[in-house]
Amino acid sequence: MEEFDLVVRGGTVVTPADTMRADVGVRGGRIVALAASLPASLAGSGRVVDAGGLLVLPGGVDSHCHIEQLEANGTVHEERFATASASAFAGGTTSAICFASQFRGHPIGPTLDAYRLRARAAMMDYSFHQIITDTTPETLAELPRLVASGIRSFKVFLTYDPLHVDDAQFLQVLVAAKRLGAMVAVHCENYAAITFMTRALIEAGLAAPKYHAWSRPPVVEREATHRAIALAELVDQPIQVFHVSCAEVAEEIARARARGLKVWGETCPQYLTLTAADMDRPGFEGAKFMCSPPPRDEGEHARIWTMIQGGVLDVISSDHCGYSFGGNTGKAQNGREAPFRDIPNGIPGLAARLPIVFSEGVAKGRISENQFVSLVATNPARLYGLAAKGRIAIGADADIVLWDPKRQVRLTSALMQHAIDYTPYEGMEVTGWPVATIRRGEVVMENGTIRAAPGSGRFLARGPYPEATPRGVVANGFDPAFDPALAPGPAA
Ligand code: DUC
Ligand code: ZN
Ligand code: ZN
């Protein structure tokens, strides 16, 4: 008889396609059996976990997390790989794709090696998107090795000093990605427009946190999204548009998809729950809600849900990017009177992601539990080539969350178990909560207690995968990514 290391018994398994009563058998960190009833035939130290009355979901896959990232000013994000892992497990997430950032004028290799070293403290499984900030021949020459090492996605910023690339550089990254079979993720906002608006606002004395939203209204995001899609279409490279904040941006994605382009869209819980008015709280409080693109208005929440329901937005990530609020670092690193331009952008949300999306989505009847699983686990894994993740299926990694769909919780920063001293979701009531998190067959969180060993997370090397493969459609039949040096030679 087959022996298991772990049996998850009596729960309701949710996949993108089905909801079914089933037991899950795990051996060697993988799911090896799924059946209406499995015998408790356990290996030596095996365990049965009772999932009666609970949903059995794939562990969350958060494909957009800024963890222990180096900033251009020499600081490092407060959220470290160990603390981020605890936060991830507390919220039902088992894998994350984080960022390795290139500094302009510097080679990628040594910086990436340093990221890899820091990430060795992780308890969650992780990969990296490589941020590319310049496109010198030396940088481009580094990319094949990077991809061969399992980093199969690049991120480019169309805005932000000193990270942004111009259109010509963006095209170079797209072509390089196409040659290598990598996905490109894009931060879409117009750099010149934001610079212009920011200067004008500050000259007019409008510098409080709420004017952050005025400096980058939806048109700024829509224009850049349209341009990113057009340039990706020109060279036939799949892209993912990060953190879509409003429907008019999602409409650009819908139009691209209708033309058959390989363009996907991500949104985040902040665009479903926060508004620009949060940045207008008294004093410096508004800084807690500053991120880019900024949260819009309440009407936009409903319109984003419509785009999710219609399948235009495929992924809900956290864009976890924490800066503490108290003290004189983090949000206040330039003082509590700093103009919005000098307040770092980003909010923490790794642990809050699944509870907010479940509560706002499933509990409020906007999406099914199957769509929920797709949005927070299966789709991000598929779109970034994490073949073993995001699925309750035989052969997949046994990353499982036991979810109480009825549990009502009031969110607090302490519940997030992160390194940041606040959550923008403080006091929010949610329905639905993770009671246990299992990573590769090991119970790593039970009722809020984290049980994993530091360093037990694994780097997820990503190989070639279909979503990152171009369509094979180029204007006039000329492929700018064609490299005669890479073409097969004449047959012998
Ligand atoms: N926006 C980003 O693009 N990244 C980090 C944080 C933010 O607000
Ligand atoms: Zn971004
Ligand atoms: Zn981000």
Short mmCIF file of C-alpha atoms and ligand atoms in Angstrom, two decimals:
data_model
loop_
_atom_site.label_atom_id
_atom_site.label_comp_id
_atom_site.label_asym_id
_atom_site.label_seq_id
_atom_site.Cartn_x
_atom_site.Cartn_y
_atom_site.Cartn_z
CA MET A 1 0.00 0.00 0.00
CA GLU A 2 1.22 3.50 -0.87
CA GLU A 3 2.66 5.38 2.11
CA PHE A 4 2.27 9.10 2.55
CA ASP A 5 4.26 11.71 4.45
CA LEU A 6 1.10 13.73 4.85
CA VAL A 7 -2.59 13.24 4.22
CA VAL A 8 -4.93 16.24 4.14
CA ARG A 9 -8.21 14.64 5.02
CA GLY A 10 -11.85 15.64 4.71
CA GLY A 11 -11.53 19.03 3.03
CA THR A 12 -12.99 20.58 -0.10
CA VAL A 13 -10.36 20.84 -2.81
CA VAL A 14 -10.63 23.87 -5.08
CA THR A 15 -8.97 24.01 -8.50
CA PRO A 16 -9.59 26.54 -11.30
CA ALA A 17 -12.08 24.11 -12.82
CA ASP A 18 -13.61 22.15 -9.92
CA THR A 19 -14.67 22.14 -6.31
CA MET A 20 -14.70 18.62 -4.87
CA ARG A 21 -14.57 16.69 -1.62
CA ALA A 22 -11.19 14.95 -1.69
CA ASP A 23 -8.28 13.82 0.42
CA VAL A 24 -4.80 14.81 -0.70
CA GLY A 25 -1.84 12.44 -0.30
CA VAL A 26 1.68 13.85 -0.22
CA ARG A 27 5.01 12.13 -0.55
CA GLY A 28 8.46 13.65 -1.04
CA GLY A 29 7.00 17.15 -1.05
CA ARG A 30 4.67 16.46 -3.97
CA ILE A 31 1.02 15.61 -4.35
CA VAL A 32 0.86 11.92 -5.23
CA ALA A 33 -2.80 11.06 -4.61
CA LEU A 34 -6.19 12.76 -4.80
CA ALA A 35 -9.18 10.66 -3.94
CA ALA A 36 -12.56 10.82 -2.22
CA SER A 37 -11.02 8.92 0.68
CA LEU A 38 -7.38 7.93 1.23
CA PRO A 39 -6.22 5.39 3.82
CA ALA A 40 -4.05 6.84 6.58
CA SER A 41 -1.13 4.78 5.43
CA LEU A 42 1.70 6.91 6.72
CA ALA A 43 5.47 6.75 6.44
CA GLY A 44 7.43 6.84 9.75
CA SER A 45 6.91 10.46 10.80
CA GLY A 46 3.85 10.96 8.62
CA ARG A 47 0.90 13.07 9.66
CA VAL A 48 -2.81 13.40 8.94
CA VAL A 49 -4.18 16.93 8.89
CA ASP A 50 -7.91 17.31 9.41
CA ALA A 51 -9.37 19.71 6.86
CA GLY A 52 -13.03 19.09 7.75
CA GLY A 53 -15.12 22.19 7.01
CA LEU A 54 -12.19 23.87 5.26
CA LEU A 55 -11.28 24.66 1.68
CA VAL A 56 -8.08 23.06 0.41
CA LEU A 57 -6.46 25.59 -1.91
CA PRO A 58 -3.12 25.74 -3.71
CA GLY A 59 -0.59 27.87 -1.83
CA GLY A 60 -0.69 31.45 -3.02
CA VAL A 61 1.83 32.49 -5.66
CA ASP A 62 2.68 36.19 -5.37
CA SER A 63 4.37 37.16 -8.61
CA HIS A 64 5.22 40.74 -7.59
CA CYS A 65 7.07 41.33 -4.29
CA HIS A 66 9.84 43.78 -3.47
CA ILE A 67 11.87 41.99 -0.80
CA GLU A 68 15.27 43.02 0.56
CA GLN A 69 15.70 45.02 -2.61
CA LEU A 70 18.60 47.43 -2.93
CA GLU A 71 17.63 51.05 -3.54
CA ALA A 72 19.66 53.51 -5.55
CA ASN A 73 20.30 55.57 -2.38
CA GLY A 74 22.17 52.63 -0.86
CA THR A 75 19.40 51.48 1.49
CA VAL A 76 17.91 47.98 1.53
CA HIS A 77 14.19 47.25 1.91
CA GLU A 78 13.29 46.52 5.51
CA GLU A 79 11.36 43.40 4.54
CA ARG A 80 13.94 40.63 4.48
CA PHE A 81 13.55 37.21 2.94
CA ALA A 82 12.98 35.63 6.37
CA THR A 83 10.36 38.15 7.51
CA ALA A 84 8.66 38.15 4.10
CA SER A 85 8.42 34.37 4.26
CA ALA A 86 6.72 34.50 7.66
CA SER A 87 4.30 37.08 6.31
CA ALA A 88 3.67 35.03 3.19
CA PHE A 89 2.88 31.89 5.21
CA ALA A 90 0.68 33.87 7.62
CA GLY A 91 -1.43 34.93 4.62
CA GLY A 92 -1.50 31.60 2.77
CA THR A 93 1.21 32.32 0.20
CA THR A 94 3.98 29.77 -0.36
CA SER A 95 5.97 31.17 -3.31
CA ALA A 96 6.91 34.64 -4.46
CA ILE A 97 8.70 36.20 -7.37
CA CYS A 98 10.84 39.02 -6.06
CA PHE A 99 13.12 41.49 -7.84
CA ALA A 100 16.82 41.74 -8.46
CA SER A 101 17.58 45.28 -9.52
CA GLN A 102 20.33 46.39 -11.84
CA PHE A 103 22.00 49.70 -11.10
CA ARG A 104 22.53 51.74 -14.21
CA GLY A 105 26.09 51.48 -15.45
CA HIS A 106 26.79 48.41 -13.33
CA PRO A 107 26.85 44.79 -14.41
CA ILE A 108 23.94 42.58 -13.41
CA GLY A 109 25.97 39.53 -12.36
CA PRO A 110 27.56 40.58 -9.05
CA THR A 111 24.39 42.35 -7.85
CA LEU A 112 22.32 39.31 -8.68
CA ASP A 113 24.77 37.08 -6.82
CA ALA A 114 24.29 39.29 -3.76
CA TYR A 115 20.48 38.94 -4.08
CA ARG A 116 20.85 35.19 -4.28
CA LEU A 117 22.91 35.21 -1.12
CA ARG A 118 20.38 37.29 0.81
CA ALA A 119 17.54 35.08 -0.41
CA ARG A 120 19.15 32.03 1.15
CA ALA A 121 17.38 32.98 4.39
CA ALA A 122 13.98 32.48 2.71
CA MET A 123 11.44 29.97 3.99
CA MET A 124 9.05 30.47 1.08
CA ASP A 125 10.04 29.28 -2.39
CA TYR A 126 11.10 32.17 -4.59
CA SER A 127 12.37 33.35 -7.93
CA PHE A 128 13.47 36.70 -9.32
CA HIS A 129 12.38 39.10 -12.02
CA GLN A 130 15.52 40.86 -13.22
CA ILE A 131 15.01 44.64 -13.37
CA ILE A 132 16.90 46.03 -16.37
CA THR A 133 17.79 49.71 -16.22
CA ASP A 134 20.21 50.08 -19.08
CA THR A 135 20.80 48.29 -22.32
CA THR A 136 24.50 48.60 -22.98
CA PRO A 137 26.03 45.80 -25.05
CA GLU A 138 27.64 44.55 -21.83
CA THR A 139 24.27 44.31 -20.06
CA LEU A 140 22.59 42.58 -23.00
CA ALA A 141 25.48 40.13 -23.19
CA GLU A 142 24.79 39.08 -19.60
CA LEU A 143 21.20 38.06 -20.25
CA PRO A 144 21.69 34.60 -21.81
CA ARG A 145 23.56 33.40 -18.72
CA LEU A 146 20.92 34.88 -16.48
CA VAL A 147 18.11 33.08 -18.31
CA ALA A 148 20.08 29.84 -18.36
CA SER A 149 20.31 30.12 -14.57
CA GLY A 150 16.51 30.07 -14.32
CA ILE A 151 15.55 33.75 -14.26
CA ARG A 152 13.06 33.87 -17.07
CA SER A 153 11.44 37.29 -16.67
CA PHE A 154 12.69 40.84 -16.98
CA LYS A 155 11.04 43.90 -15.47
CA VAL A 156 11.29 47.34 -17.00
CA PHE A 157 10.09 50.63 -15.59
CA LEU A 158 8.78 53.20 -18.04
CA THR A 159 9.00 55.74 -15.22
CA TYR A 160 10.92 56.28 -11.93
CA ASP A 161 14.32 57.82 -11.51
CA PRO A 162 16.85 56.26 -11.85
CA LEU A 163 15.25 53.08 -13.14
CA HIS A 164 13.26 54.05 -16.20
CA VAL A 165 14.12 53.07 -19.75
CA ASP A 166 13.16 55.04 -22.86
CA ASP A 167 11.29 53.54 -25.81
CA ALA A 168 14.45 52.57 -27.69
CA GLN A 169 15.85 50.80 -24.64
CA PHE A 170 12.50 49.12 -24.00
CA LEU A 171 12.58 47.75 -27.54
CA GLN A 172 16.06 46.39 -26.94
CA VAL A 173 14.87 44.57 -23.82
CA LEU A 174 11.85 43.19 -25.68
CA VAL A 175 14.04 41.86 -28.47
CA ALA A 176 16.54 40.36 -26.03
CA ALA A 177 13.69 38.65 -24.15
CA LYS A 178 12.27 37.32 -27.38
CA ARG A 179 15.58 35.75 -28.36
CA LEU A 180 15.85 34.12 -24.95
CA GLY A 181 12.24 33.03 -24.40
CA ALA A 182 11.73 35.28 -21.36
CA MET A 183 8.62 37.18 -20.22
CA VAL A 184 8.76 40.98 -19.88
CA ALA A 185 6.80 42.67 -17.07
CA VAL A 186 6.27 46.40 -17.42
CA HIS A 187 5.60 49.26 -15.03
CA CYS A 188 3.50 51.48 -17.28
CA GLU A 189 3.47 55.18 -16.45
CA ASN A 190 4.76 58.07 -18.58
CA TYR A 191 8.04 59.38 -17.14
CA ALA A 192 8.05 62.81 -18.80
CA ALA A 193 4.40 63.47 -17.95
CA ILE A 194 4.95 62.62 -14.28
CA THR A 195 8.11 64.71 -14.08
CA PHE A 196 6.29 67.64 -15.65
CA MET A 197 3.21 67.36 -13.43
CA THR A 198 5.27 66.85 -10.27
CA ARG A 199 7.30 69.99 -10.89
CA ALA A 200 4.17 72.01 -11.69
CA LEU A 201 2.35 70.82 -8.56
CA ILE A 202 5.27 71.49 -6.25
CA GLU A 203 5.88 74.93 -7.78
CA ALA A 204 2.21 75.66 -7.09
CA GLY A 205 2.70 74.69 -3.44
CA LEU A 206 0.70 71.47 -3.81
CA ALA A 207 3.12 69.05 -2.18
CA ALA A 208 1.12 67.05 0.42
CA PRO A 209 0.83 63.26 -0.01
CA LYS A 210 -2.56 63.53 -1.72
CA TYR A 211 -0.97 65.33 -4.67
CA HIS A 212 0.93 62.15 -5.48
CA ALA A 213 -2.28 60.99 -7.17
CA TRP A 214 -2.61 64.30 -9.02
CA SER A 215 0.89 63.89 -10.45
CA ARG A 216 -0.03 60.62 -12.20
CA PRO A 217 -3.73 60.45 -13.15
CA PRO A 218 -5.08 57.51 -15.18
CA VAL A 219 -4.18 59.06 -18.55
CA VAL A 220 -0.49 58.81 -17.60
CA GLU A 221 -0.86 55.08 -16.97
CA ARG A 222 -3.11 54.52 -19.99
CA GLU A 223 -0.73 56.23 -22.41
CA ALA A 224 2.24 54.20 -21.21
CA THR A 225 0.25 50.96 -21.31
CA HIS A 226 -0.86 51.68 -24.87
CA ARG A 227 2.74 52.41 -25.87
CA ALA A 228 4.14 49.34 -24.11
CA ILE A 229 1.63 47.12 -25.87
CA ALA A 230 2.31 48.75 -29.26
CA LEU A 231 6.07 48.29 -28.93
CA ALA A 232 5.64 44.69 -27.76
CA GLU A 233 3.38 44.09 -30.77
CA LEU A 234 5.98 45.62 -33.09
CA VAL A 235 8.59 43.05 -32.12
CA ASP A 236 6.15 40.24 -31.18
CA GLN A 237 7.11 39.79 -27.54
CA PRO A 238 4.73 38.62 -24.78
CA ILE A 239 4.37 41.09 -21.89
CA GLN A 240 2.58 41.38 -18.60
CA VAL A 241 1.31 44.82 -17.56
CA PHE A 242 1.94 45.21 -13.86
CA HIS A 243 -0.38 46.76 -11.26
CA VAL A 244 -3.31 47.95 -13.39
CA SER A 245 -5.09 50.56 -11.27
CA CYS A 246 -8.13 51.41 -13.38
CA ALA A 247 -10.45 50.17 -16.09
CA GLU A 248 -9.26 52.49 -18.83
CA VAL A 249 -5.85 50.82 -18.60
CA ALA A 250 -7.41 47.36 -18.56
CA GLU A 251 -9.32 48.33 -21.71
CA GLU A 252 -5.99 48.72 -23.52
CA ILE A 253 -5.19 45.14 -22.52
CA ALA A 254 -8.61 43.91 -23.63
CA ARG A 255 -8.12 45.52 -27.06
CA ALA A 256 -4.68 43.92 -27.39
CA ARG A 257 -6.07 40.52 -26.47
CA ALA A 258 -8.86 40.92 -29.00
CA ARG A 259 -6.13 41.38 -31.63
CA GLY A 260 -4.59 38.11 -30.49
CA LEU A 261 -1.58 39.60 -28.72
CA LYS A 262 0.09 37.85 -25.81
CA VAL A 263 -0.54 40.58 -23.26
CA TRP A 264 -1.64 39.89 -19.70
CA GLY A 265 -2.72 42.17 -16.88
CA GLU A 266 -2.13 42.18 -13.15
CA THR A 267 -3.94 44.16 -10.50
CA CYS A 268 -3.48 44.31 -6.71
CA PRO A 269 -5.71 44.47 -3.59
CA GLN A 270 -4.92 48.19 -3.14
CA TYR A 271 -6.77 48.98 -6.37
CA LEU A 272 -9.83 47.09 -5.07
CA THR A 273 -9.98 48.61 -1.61
CA LEU A 274 -8.03 51.88 -1.22
CA THR A 275 -8.71 55.24 -2.83
CA ALA A 276 -6.83 58.46 -3.55
CA ALA A 277 -8.78 59.97 -0.64
CA ASP A 278 -6.74 57.79 1.73
CA MET A 279 -3.72 59.88 0.80
CA ASP A 280 -5.62 62.93 2.05
CA ARG A 281 -5.65 61.79 5.68
CA PRO A 282 -4.32 64.34 8.18
CA GLY A 283 -0.64 65.15 8.46
CA PHE A 284 1.76 62.54 7.18
CA GLU A 285 -0.81 59.70 7.52
CA GLY A 286 -1.54 59.82 3.78
CA ALA A 287 1.99 58.56 3.08
CA LYS A 288 0.90 55.11 4.29
CA PHE A 289 -1.19 54.71 1.15
CA MET A 290 1.23 56.09 -1.43
CA CYS A 291 2.10 53.69 -4.18
CA SER A 292 2.42 53.88 -7.94
CA PRO A 293 0.17 53.83 -9.80
CA PRO A 294 -1.90 55.40 -7.01
CA PRO A 295 -5.23 54.01 -5.81
CA ARG A 296 -8.06 55.74 -7.70
CA ASP A 297 -11.69 56.14 -6.53
CA GLU A 298 -14.42 53.81 -5.32
CA GLY A 299 -16.14 53.63 -8.70
CA GLU A 300 -12.91 52.25 -10.06
CA HIS A 301 -13.04 49.30 -7.65
CA ALA A 302 -16.23 48.08 -9.29
CA ARG A 303 -14.83 48.64 -12.78
CA ILE A 304 -11.67 46.67 -11.95
CA TRP A 305 -13.84 43.81 -10.67
CA THR A 306 -15.66 43.83 -13.99
CA MET A 307 -12.31 43.50 -15.76
CA ILE A 308 -11.37 40.61 -13.47
CA GLN A 309 -14.70 38.88 -14.04
CA GLY A 310 -14.28 39.32 -17.79
CA GLY A 311 -10.85 37.67 -17.71
CA VAL A 312 -8.98 40.80 -18.82
CA LEU A 313 -6.96 40.89 -15.60
CA ASP A 314 -5.49 37.47 -14.88
CA VAL A 315 -3.37 37.96 -11.80
CA ILE A 316 -3.80 39.61 -8.42
CA SER A 317 -0.41 40.15 -6.81
CA SER A 318 0.44 42.23 -3.75
CA ASP A 319 3.21 44.52 -5.11
CA HIS A 320 4.42 44.19 -1.53
CA CYS A 321 6.87 47.05 -1.08
CA GLY A 322 7.03 47.98 2.57
CA TYR A 323 8.40 51.15 4.12
CA SER A 324 7.81 51.59 7.83
CA PHE A 325 5.91 54.67 8.91
CA GLY A 326 7.33 55.52 12.35
CA GLY A 327 10.87 56.72 12.96
CA ASN A 328 12.96 58.56 10.44
CA THR A 329 13.63 55.83 7.90
CA GLY A 330 11.10 54.23 5.54
CA LYS A 331 8.29 56.57 4.53
CA ALA A 332 9.81 59.40 6.60
CA GLN A 333 13.38 59.06 5.31
CA ASN A 334 13.18 62.63 3.97
CA GLY A 335 11.21 63.99 6.94
CA ARG A 336 7.50 64.16 7.73
CA GLU A 337 7.11 67.42 5.85
CA ALA A 338 8.69 66.08 2.65
CA PRO A 339 6.90 66.88 -0.60
CA PHE A 340 5.14 63.83 -2.09
CA ARG A 341 7.95 63.58 -4.67
CA ASP A 342 10.39 62.63 -1.88
CA ILE A 343 8.25 60.03 -0.08
CA PRO A 344 9.05 56.47 -1.18
CA ASN A 345 6.27 54.72 -3.08
CA GLY A 346 5.03 51.34 -1.99
CA ILE A 347 2.81 49.59 0.51
CA PRO A 348 3.00 46.23 2.29
CA GLY A 349 0.40 43.60 1.35
CA LEU A 350 1.93 40.13 1.16
CA ALA A 351 -0.14 38.61 3.98
CA ALA A 352 -3.28 40.62 3.29
CA ARG A 353 -3.56 39.60 -0.38
CA LEU A 354 -5.44 36.32 -0.16
CA PRO A 355 -7.78 37.37 2.68
CA ILE A 356 -8.73 40.62 0.91
CA VAL A 357 -9.27 39.03 -2.50
CA PHE A 358 -11.28 36.16 -0.99
CA SER A 359 -13.37 38.50 1.14
CA GLU A 360 -14.01 41.16 -1.48
CA GLY A 361 -14.26 38.61 -4.29
CA VAL A 362 -15.68 35.27 -3.12
CA ALA A 363 -17.47 36.23 0.11
CA LYS A 364 -19.15 39.18 -1.64
CA GLY A 365 -20.20 37.02 -4.59
CA ARG A 366 -18.10 38.75 -7.25
CA ILE A 367 -16.03 35.70 -8.21
CA SER A 368 -16.17 31.97 -7.54
CA GLU A 369 -13.67 30.20 -5.33
CA ASN A 370 -12.33 28.65 -8.54
CA GLN A 371 -11.63 32.09 -10.04
CA PHE A 372 -10.00 33.07 -6.76
CA VAL A 373 -7.58 30.14 -7.04
CA SER A 374 -6.77 31.10 -10.63
CA LEU A 375 -6.10 34.74 -9.79
CA VAL A 376 -3.89 34.27 -6.74
CA ALA A 377 -2.10 31.01 -7.52
CA THR A 378 -2.63 29.16 -10.79
CA ASN A 379 -2.41 32.06 -13.25
CA PRO A 380 0.67 33.74 -11.75
CA ALA A 381 2.44 30.35 -11.69
CA ARG A 382 1.49 29.62 -15.32
CA LEU A 383 2.31 33.08 -16.65
CA TYR A 384 5.79 33.03 -15.14
CA GLY A 385 6.72 29.44 -15.85
CA LEU A 386 6.42 27.97 -12.35
CA ALA A 387 5.21 24.61 -13.60
CA ALA A 388 5.12 22.83 -10.22
CA LYS A 389 3.33 25.62 -8.37
CA GLY A 390 -0.20 26.98 -7.98
CA ARG A 391 -2.09 23.71 -8.50
CA ILE A 392 -3.66 20.95 -6.44
CA ALA A 393 -2.87 18.17 -8.87
CA ILE A 394 -0.90 14.97 -8.93
CA GLY A 395 2.77 15.75 -9.55
CA ALA A 396 2.54 19.36 -8.35
CA ASP A 397 4.46 20.59 -5.32
CA ALA A 398 2.39 20.03 -2.18
CA ASP A 399 1.87 23.74 -1.49
CA ILE A 400 -1.54 23.85 0.16
CA VAL A 401 -3.55 26.30 2.22
CA LEU A 402 -6.33 25.17 4.51
CA TRP A 403 -8.81 27.99 4.31
CA ASP A 404 -11.71 28.76 6.60
CA PRO A 405 -14.20 30.49 4.28
CA LYS A 406 -16.36 31.72 7.16
CA ARG A 407 -13.77 33.02 9.62
CA GLN A 408 -14.16 36.77 10.19
CA VAL A 409 -11.00 38.65 11.00
CA ARG A 410 -10.18 42.30 11.58
CA LEU A 411 -6.83 42.98 9.88
CA THR A 412 -4.02 44.39 11.99
CA SER A 413 -0.36 44.97 11.29
CA ALA A 414 0.55 42.31 13.87
CA LEU A 415 -1.47 39.67 11.99
CA MET A 416 0.56 40.43 8.86
CA GLN A 417 3.75 39.15 10.61
CA HIS A 418 5.85 41.44 8.39
CA ALA A 419 8.82 43.67 9.23
CA ILE A 420 6.82 46.81 8.51
CA ASP A 421 5.22 48.76 11.36
CA TYR A 422 1.82 49.30 9.74
CA THR A 423 -0.66 47.90 7.26
CA PRO A 424 -2.73 50.16 5.01
CA TYR A 425 -5.57 47.72 5.68
CA GLU A 426 -5.64 48.22 9.48
CA GLY A 427 -9.15 47.60 10.84
CA MET A 428 -10.55 46.13 7.62
CA GLU A 429 -12.98 43.26 8.28
CA VAL A 430 -12.45 40.23 6.10
CA THR A 431 -14.34 36.98 5.74
CA GLY A 432 -12.10 34.01 4.98
CA TRP A 433 -8.75 33.21 6.58
CA PRO A 434 -5.88 30.72 6.24
CA VAL A 435 -5.71 28.38 9.22
CA ALA A 436 -2.74 26.34 7.99
CA THR A 437 -0.15 26.70 5.25
CA ILE A 438 1.75 23.71 3.85
CA ARG A 439 4.90 24.19 1.76
CA ARG A 440 6.15 21.14 -0.15
CA GLY A 441 4.33 18.88 2.28
CA GLU A 442 5.56 20.57 5.44
CA VAL A 443 3.10 22.40 7.70
CA VAL A 444 4.79 25.80 7.94
CA MET A 445 1.96 27.81 9.53
CA GLU A 446 -0.72 26.64 11.95
CA ASN A 447 -3.19 29.11 13.44
CA GLY A 448 -0.74 31.95 12.89
CA THR A 449 2.32 30.18 14.30
CA ILE A 450 5.19 29.92 11.82
CA ARG A 451 7.05 26.62 11.97
CA ALA A 452 9.51 26.69 9.07
CA ALA A 453 13.29 26.73 9.39
CA PRO A 454 15.12 29.77 8.03
CA GLY A 455 16.76 28.84 4.75
CA SER A 456 14.27 26.08 3.94
CA GLY A 457 12.89 28.01 0.95
CA ARG A 458 14.07 27.00 -2.51
CA PHE A 459 15.07 29.04 -5.52
CA LEU A 460 12.68 28.23 -8.35
CA ALA A 461 14.61 27.98 -11.61
CA ARG A 462 12.29 28.56 -14.54
CA GLY A 463 12.78 26.93 -17.93
CA PRO A 464 11.16 27.67 -21.31
CA TYR A 465 7.35 27.85 -21.20
CA PRO A 466 4.56 28.55 -23.70
CA GLU A 467 3.27 31.90 -22.40
CA ALA A 468 6.71 33.50 -22.94
CA THR A 469 6.92 32.19 -26.50
CA PRO A 470 6.25 34.78 -29.24
CA ARG A 471 3.28 34.36 -31.58
CA GLY A 472 5.42 34.34 -34.71
CA VAL A 473 3.65 37.36 -36.22
CA VAL A 474 5.82 40.32 -37.25
CA ALA A 475 5.06 43.31 -39.46
CA ASN A 476 6.09 42.79 -43.11
CA GLY A 477 7.56 39.43 -42.21
CA PHE A 478 10.73 41.10 -40.90
CA ASP A 479 11.74 39.94 -37.44
CA PRO A 480 13.96 42.49 -35.69
CA ALA A 481 14.88 39.78 -33.19
CA PHE A 482 16.35 37.61 -35.92
CA ASP A 483 20.04 37.26 -35.21
CA PRO A 484 22.09 35.88 -38.10
CA ALA A 485 24.74 34.85 -35.57
CA LEU A 486 22.20 32.54 -33.91
CA ALA A 487 20.75 31.17 -37.16
CA PRO A 488 21.54 27.57 -38.07
CA GLY A 489 24.32 27.33 -40.63
CA PRO A 490 23.90 25.75 -44.08
CA ALA A 491 23.25 22.03 -43.96
CA ALA A 492 26.46 20.02 -44.36
N1 DUC B 1 5.24 50.93 -7.27
C1 DUC B 1 6.09 50.16 -7.92
O1 DUC B 1 6.10 50.13 -9.11
N2 DUC B 1 6.96 49.41 -7.26
C2 DUC B 1 7.07 49.44 -5.89
C3 DUC B 1 6.09 50.20 -5.18
C4 DUC B 1 5.19 51.02 -5.97
O2 DUC B 1 4.41 51.74 -5.45
ZN ZN B 2 5.95 48.83 -10.74
ZN ZN B 3 6.29 46.83 -7.77
#
